[in-house]
Short mmCIF file of C-alpha atoms in Angstrom, two decimals:
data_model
loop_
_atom_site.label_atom_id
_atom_site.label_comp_id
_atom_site.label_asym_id
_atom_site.label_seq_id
_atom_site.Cartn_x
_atom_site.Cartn_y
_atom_site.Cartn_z
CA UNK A 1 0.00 0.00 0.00
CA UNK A 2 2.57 2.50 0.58
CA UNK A 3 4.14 2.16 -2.63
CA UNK A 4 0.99 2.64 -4.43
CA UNK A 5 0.98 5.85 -2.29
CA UNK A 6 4.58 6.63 -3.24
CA UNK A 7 4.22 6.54 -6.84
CA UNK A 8 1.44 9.31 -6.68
CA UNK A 9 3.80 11.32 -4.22
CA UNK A 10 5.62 14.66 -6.10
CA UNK A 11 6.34 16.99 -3.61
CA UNK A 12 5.37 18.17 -0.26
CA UNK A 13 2.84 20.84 0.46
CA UNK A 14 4.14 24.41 1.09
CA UNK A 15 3.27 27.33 2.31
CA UNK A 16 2.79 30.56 -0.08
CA UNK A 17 3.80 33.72 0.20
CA UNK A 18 2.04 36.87 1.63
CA UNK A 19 1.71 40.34 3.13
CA UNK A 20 0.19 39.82 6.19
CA UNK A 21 -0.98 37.09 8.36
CA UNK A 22 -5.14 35.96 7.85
CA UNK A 23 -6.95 36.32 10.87
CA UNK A 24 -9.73 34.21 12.46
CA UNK A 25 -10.83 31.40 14.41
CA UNK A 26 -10.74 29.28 10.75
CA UNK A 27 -6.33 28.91 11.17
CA UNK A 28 -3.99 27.87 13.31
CA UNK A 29 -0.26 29.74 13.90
CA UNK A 30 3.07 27.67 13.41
CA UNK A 31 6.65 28.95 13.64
CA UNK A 32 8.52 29.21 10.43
CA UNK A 33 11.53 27.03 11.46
CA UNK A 34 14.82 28.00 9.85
CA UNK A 35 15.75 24.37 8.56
CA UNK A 36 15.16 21.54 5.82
CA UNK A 37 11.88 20.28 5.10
CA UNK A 38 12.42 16.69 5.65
CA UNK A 39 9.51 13.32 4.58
CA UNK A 40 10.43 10.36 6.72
CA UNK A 41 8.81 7.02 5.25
CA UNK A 42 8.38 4.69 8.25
CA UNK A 43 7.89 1.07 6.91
CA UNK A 44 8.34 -2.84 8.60
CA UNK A 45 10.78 -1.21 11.11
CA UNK A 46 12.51 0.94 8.93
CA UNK A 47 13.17 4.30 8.18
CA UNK A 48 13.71 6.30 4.86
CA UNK A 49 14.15 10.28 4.39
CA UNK A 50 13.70 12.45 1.88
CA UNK A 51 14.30 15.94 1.06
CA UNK A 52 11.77 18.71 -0.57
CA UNK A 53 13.12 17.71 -3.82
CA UNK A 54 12.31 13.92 -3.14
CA UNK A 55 15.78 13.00 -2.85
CA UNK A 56 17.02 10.54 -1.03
CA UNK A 57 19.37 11.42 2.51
CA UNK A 58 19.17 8.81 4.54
CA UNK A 59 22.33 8.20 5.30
CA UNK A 60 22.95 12.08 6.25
CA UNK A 61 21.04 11.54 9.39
CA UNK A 62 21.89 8.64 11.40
CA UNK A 63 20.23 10.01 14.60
CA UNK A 64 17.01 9.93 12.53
CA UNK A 65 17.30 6.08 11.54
CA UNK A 66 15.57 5.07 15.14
CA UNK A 67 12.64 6.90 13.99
CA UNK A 68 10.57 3.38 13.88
CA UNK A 69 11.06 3.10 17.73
CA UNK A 70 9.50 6.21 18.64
CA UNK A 71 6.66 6.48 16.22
CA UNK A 72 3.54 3.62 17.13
CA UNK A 73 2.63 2.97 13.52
CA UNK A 74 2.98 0.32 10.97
CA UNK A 75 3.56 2.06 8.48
CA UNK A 76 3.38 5.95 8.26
CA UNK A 77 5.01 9.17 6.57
CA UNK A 78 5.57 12.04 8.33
CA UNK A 79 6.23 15.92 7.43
CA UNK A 80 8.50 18.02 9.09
CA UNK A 81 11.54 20.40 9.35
CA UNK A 82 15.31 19.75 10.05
CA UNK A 83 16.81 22.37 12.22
CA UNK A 84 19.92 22.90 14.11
CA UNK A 85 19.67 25.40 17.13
CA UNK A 86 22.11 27.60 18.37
CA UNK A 87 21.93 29.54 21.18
CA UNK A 88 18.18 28.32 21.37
CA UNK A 89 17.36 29.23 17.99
CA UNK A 90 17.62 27.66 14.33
CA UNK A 91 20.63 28.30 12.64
CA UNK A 92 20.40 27.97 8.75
CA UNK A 93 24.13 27.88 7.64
CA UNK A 94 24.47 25.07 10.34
CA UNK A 95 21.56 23.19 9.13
CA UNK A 96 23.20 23.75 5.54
CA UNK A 97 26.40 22.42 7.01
CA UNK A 98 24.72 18.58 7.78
CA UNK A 99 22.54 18.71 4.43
CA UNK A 100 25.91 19.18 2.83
CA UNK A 101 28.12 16.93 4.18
CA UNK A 102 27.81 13.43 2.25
CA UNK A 103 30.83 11.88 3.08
CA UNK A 104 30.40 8.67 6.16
CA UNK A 105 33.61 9.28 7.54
CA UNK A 106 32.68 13.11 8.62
CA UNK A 107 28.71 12.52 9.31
CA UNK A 108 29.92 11.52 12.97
CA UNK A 109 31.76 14.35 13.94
CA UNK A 110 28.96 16.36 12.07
CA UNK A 111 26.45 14.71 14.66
CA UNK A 112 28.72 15.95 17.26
CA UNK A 113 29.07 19.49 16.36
CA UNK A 114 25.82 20.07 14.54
CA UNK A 115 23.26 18.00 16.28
CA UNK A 116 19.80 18.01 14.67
CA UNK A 117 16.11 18.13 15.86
CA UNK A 118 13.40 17.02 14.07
CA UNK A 119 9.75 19.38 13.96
CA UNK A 120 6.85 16.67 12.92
CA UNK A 121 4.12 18.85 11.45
CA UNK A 122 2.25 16.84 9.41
CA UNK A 123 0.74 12.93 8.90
CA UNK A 124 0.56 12.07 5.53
CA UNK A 125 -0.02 8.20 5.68
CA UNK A 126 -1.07 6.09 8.61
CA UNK A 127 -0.85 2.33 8.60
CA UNK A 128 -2.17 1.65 5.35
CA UNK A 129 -4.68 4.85 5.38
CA UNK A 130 -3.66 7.75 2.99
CA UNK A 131 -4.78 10.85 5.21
CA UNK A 132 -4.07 13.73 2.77
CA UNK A 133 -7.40 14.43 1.91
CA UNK A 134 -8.58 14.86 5.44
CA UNK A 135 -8.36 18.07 7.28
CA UNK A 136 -5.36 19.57 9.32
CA UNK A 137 -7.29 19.01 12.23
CA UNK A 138 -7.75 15.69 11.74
CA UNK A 139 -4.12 14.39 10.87
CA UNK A 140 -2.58 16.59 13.52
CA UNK A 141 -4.91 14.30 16.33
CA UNK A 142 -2.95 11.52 15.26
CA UNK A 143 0.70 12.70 16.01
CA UNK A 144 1.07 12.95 19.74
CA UNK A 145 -0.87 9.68 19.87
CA UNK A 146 1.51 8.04 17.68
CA UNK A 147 5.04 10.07 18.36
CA UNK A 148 7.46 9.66 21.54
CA UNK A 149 8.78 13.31 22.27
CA UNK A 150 12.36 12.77 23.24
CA UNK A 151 15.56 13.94 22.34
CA UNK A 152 15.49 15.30 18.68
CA UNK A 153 12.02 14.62 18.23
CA UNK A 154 9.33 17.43 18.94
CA UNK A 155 5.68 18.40 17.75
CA UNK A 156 5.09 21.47 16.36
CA UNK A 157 3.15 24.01 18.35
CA UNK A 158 -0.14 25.36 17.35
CA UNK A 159 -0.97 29.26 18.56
CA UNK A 160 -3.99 30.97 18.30
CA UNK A 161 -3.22 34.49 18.26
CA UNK A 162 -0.70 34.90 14.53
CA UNK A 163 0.09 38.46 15.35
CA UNK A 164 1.46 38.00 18.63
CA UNK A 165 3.25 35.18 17.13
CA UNK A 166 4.85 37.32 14.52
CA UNK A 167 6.27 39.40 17.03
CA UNK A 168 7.53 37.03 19.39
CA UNK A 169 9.36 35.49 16.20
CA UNK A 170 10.27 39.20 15.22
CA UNK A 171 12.05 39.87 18.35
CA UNK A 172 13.78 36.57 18.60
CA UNK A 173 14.93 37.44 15.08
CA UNK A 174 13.72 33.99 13.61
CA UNK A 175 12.26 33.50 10.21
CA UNK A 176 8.72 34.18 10.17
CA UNK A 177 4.99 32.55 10.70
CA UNK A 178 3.03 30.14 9.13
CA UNK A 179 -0.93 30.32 9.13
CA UNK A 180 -2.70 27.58 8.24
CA UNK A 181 -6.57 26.40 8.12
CA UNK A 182 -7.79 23.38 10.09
CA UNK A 183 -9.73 22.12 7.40
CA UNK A 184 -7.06 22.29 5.13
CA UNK A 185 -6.20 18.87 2.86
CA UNK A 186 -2.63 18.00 1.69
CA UNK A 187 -2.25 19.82 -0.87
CA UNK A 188 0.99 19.09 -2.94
CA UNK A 189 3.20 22.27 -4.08
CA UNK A 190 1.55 25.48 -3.73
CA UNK A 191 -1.61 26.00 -5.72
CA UNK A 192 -3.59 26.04 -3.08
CA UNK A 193 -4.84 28.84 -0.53
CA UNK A 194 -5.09 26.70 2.69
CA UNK A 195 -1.40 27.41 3.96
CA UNK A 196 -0.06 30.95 3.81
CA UNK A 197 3.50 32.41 5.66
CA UNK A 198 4.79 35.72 6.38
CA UNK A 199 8.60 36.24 6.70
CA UNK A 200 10.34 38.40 9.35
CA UNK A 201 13.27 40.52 7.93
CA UNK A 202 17.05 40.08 10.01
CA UNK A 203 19.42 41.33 10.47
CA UNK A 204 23.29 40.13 10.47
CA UNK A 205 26.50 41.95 11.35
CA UNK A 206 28.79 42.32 8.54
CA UNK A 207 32.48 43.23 7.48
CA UNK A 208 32.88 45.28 4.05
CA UNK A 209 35.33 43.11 1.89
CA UNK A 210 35.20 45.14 -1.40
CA UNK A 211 32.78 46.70 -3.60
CA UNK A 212 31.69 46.81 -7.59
CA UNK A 213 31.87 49.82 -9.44
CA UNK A 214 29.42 51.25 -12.54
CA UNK A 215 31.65 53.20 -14.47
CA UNK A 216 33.87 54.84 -11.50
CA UNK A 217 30.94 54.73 -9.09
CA UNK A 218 30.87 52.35 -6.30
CA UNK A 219 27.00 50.46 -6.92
CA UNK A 220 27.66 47.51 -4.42
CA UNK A 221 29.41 46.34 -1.42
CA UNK A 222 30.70 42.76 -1.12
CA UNK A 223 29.27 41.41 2.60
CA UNK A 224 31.89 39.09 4.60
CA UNK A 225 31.23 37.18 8.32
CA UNK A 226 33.02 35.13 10.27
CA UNK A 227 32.57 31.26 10.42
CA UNK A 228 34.97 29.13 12.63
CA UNK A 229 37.87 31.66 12.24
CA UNK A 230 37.46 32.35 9.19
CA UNK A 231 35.91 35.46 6.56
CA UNK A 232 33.39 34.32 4.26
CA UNK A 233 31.53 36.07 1.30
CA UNK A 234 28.03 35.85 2.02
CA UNK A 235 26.73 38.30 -1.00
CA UNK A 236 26.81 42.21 -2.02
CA UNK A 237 24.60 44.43 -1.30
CA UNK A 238 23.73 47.69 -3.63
CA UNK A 239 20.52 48.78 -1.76
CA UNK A 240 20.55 51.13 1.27
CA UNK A 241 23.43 52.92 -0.79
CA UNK A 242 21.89 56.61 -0.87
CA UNK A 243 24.10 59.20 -3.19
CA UNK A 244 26.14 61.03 -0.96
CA UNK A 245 27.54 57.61 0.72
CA UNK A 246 28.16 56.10 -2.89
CA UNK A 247 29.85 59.40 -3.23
CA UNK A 248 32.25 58.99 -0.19
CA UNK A 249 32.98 55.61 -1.03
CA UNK A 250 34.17 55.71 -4.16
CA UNK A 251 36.50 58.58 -3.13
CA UNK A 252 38.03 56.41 -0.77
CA UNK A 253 37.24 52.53 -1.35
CA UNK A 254 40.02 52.73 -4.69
CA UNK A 255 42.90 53.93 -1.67
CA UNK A 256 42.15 50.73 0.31
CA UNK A 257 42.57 48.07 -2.56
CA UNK A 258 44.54 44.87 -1.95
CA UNK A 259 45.76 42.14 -4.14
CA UNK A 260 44.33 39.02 -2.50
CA UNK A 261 40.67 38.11 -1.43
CA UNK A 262 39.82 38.75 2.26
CA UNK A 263 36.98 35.85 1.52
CA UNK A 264 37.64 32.02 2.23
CA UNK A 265 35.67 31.06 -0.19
CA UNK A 266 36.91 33.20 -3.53
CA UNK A 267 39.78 32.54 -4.28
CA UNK A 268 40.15 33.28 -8.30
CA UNK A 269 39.07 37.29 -8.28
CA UNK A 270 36.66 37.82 -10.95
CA UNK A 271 36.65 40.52 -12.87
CA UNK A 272 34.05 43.19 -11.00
CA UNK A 273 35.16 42.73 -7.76
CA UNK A 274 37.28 45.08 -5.68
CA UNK A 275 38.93 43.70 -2.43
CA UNK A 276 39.88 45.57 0.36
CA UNK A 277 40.95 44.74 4.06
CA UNK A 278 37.74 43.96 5.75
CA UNK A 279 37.80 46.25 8.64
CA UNK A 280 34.68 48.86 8.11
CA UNK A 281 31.06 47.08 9.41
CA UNK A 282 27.66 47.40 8.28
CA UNK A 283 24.32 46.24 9.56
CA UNK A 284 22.68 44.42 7.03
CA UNK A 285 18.60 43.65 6.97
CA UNK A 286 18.08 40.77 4.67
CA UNK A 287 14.67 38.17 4.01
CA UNK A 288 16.63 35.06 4.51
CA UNK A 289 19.57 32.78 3.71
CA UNK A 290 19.54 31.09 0.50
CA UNK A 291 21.03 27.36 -0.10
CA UNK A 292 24.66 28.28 -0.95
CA UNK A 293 24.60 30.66 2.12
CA UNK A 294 23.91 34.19 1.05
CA UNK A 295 22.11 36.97 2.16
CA UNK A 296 18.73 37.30 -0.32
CA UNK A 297 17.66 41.00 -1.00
CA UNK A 298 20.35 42.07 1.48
CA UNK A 299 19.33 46.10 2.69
CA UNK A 300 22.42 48.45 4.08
CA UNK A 301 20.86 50.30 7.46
CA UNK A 302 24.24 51.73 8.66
CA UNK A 303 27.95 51.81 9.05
CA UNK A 304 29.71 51.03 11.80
CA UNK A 305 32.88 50.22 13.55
CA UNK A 306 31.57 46.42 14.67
CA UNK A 307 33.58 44.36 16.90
CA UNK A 308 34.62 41.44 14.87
CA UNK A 309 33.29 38.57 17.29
CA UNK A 310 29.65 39.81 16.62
CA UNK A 311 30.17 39.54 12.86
CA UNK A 312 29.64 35.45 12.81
CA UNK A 313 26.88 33.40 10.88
#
């Protein structure tokens, strides 16, 4: 039965994109979590996962392969979200670091430093039952009947009150909010209505590591923080730039040039980019992190001189 199931499986449901958070006694209020959406097939005692993308990682997540002990079922598939926490919070770039790393011999230590919890928020499948086309409501009942709470494994939490959601999740500087209706389905992809999420924007601490120029105007600044010791490029930014700072900088940006990237992770300078020694801060607001660890529609606030332990990611 589940591989009838399977073979009708494309992707998971997700939540679209909007303005503002609904209102009313029709949804329910989820934290965005900052992580990997993760489908684990549970099946005669064994466990498979698999990514947004329906591909296979398994093996990336040994702590997850004792999934069959703590879930009463059959058979079932279950819908959550990968996160690592740091100080208390999900950390993307972390996360990124375990969904990266593919090779056995480093998937230990990875456990070690990067340790992983898994958010269930959704029942797809239930020994031998497809659930999909029955209401939120309805396939959330099953999970703390079903799921052991312990260690990595938690339940999501359901609020009823999205806007003072939002701002706890605003202050905490985490990603955003998720609203969705209890008599939603499963929808697969996004053409749907039923589940709708509103993103927070952040803010990160950054060093300038050299700029672009139009002509022999500076029009972007090349964004650097610290991991583990070390500078990395994590994107430019152009807006926030007003005329009179674009002004200033190119005066004196050109003076500061060096040879050699400041960044870990460019090595080969292409053509555009100007380096310089990465000493100047900036505050950056930004919507979120993207796969390969840059800062999407990055916004300058402010200069600053920034101490350079605050400048991490």
């Amino acid at each position: 039965m589940i591989d009838i199931f399977l073979e009708k499986f494309r992707v998971p449901m997700e939540p679209r994109s909007c303005s503002e958070l609904p209102s009313g006694k029709d949804y329910l209020y989820q934290v965005k979590w900052d992580g990997i959406r993760m489908i684990a097939i549970l099946d005669q005692g064994k466990v498979r996962l698999f990514n947004k993308h329906l591909r296979e990682r398994t093996s990336q997540y040994p702590e997850l392969h004792d999934l069959p002990q703590r879930i009463d079922a059959e058979s079932a598939i279950l819908d959550g979200e990968i996160v690592v926490l740091r100080d208390g919070k999900p950390n993307f770039p972390d996360v990124m670091r375990r969904a990266n790393c593919i090779i056995n011999e480093q998937i230990g230590q990875m456990q070690i430093s990067y340790p992983i919890e898994y958010i269930l928020f959704d029942l797809l499948y239930l020994n031998g039952q497809n659930l999909m086309n029955l209401p939120l409501s309805e396939r959330q009942i099953h999970l703390p009947n079903i799921a052991v709470e312990k260690d990595y494994l938690h339940l999501v939490e359901n609020f009823p009150d999205g806007q003072a959601l939002f701002k706890a999740v605003q202050s905490m500087d985490m990603e955003g909010v998720v609203a969705k209706k209890y008599s939603s389905p499963y929808i697969q992809g996004k053409k749907h209505r039923f589940w709708l999420k509103v993103k927070c924007l952040r803010r990160q601490n950054c060093l300038l590591g050299g700029y672009t120029l139009r002509g022999k105007l500076v029009n972007s600044l090349l964004l650097g923080a610290y991991r583990d010791g070390s500078l990395f490029y994590i994107g430019k930014a152009a807006n926030g730039l007003d005329a009179d700072s674009q002004e200033v900088l190119s005066q004196q940006l050109p003076a500061l040039e060096i040879i050699d990237s400041p960044f870990v992770n460019i090595s080969r300078k292409p053509p555009e980019m100007h380096f310089i020694k990465p000493e100047l801060g900036l505050l950056v607001e930004f919507l979120e992190w993207t796969d390969d660890l840059k800062l999407r529609s990055p916004v300058i606030k402010n200069f600053a001189i920034i101490e350079r332990e605050t400048c991490v990611f």
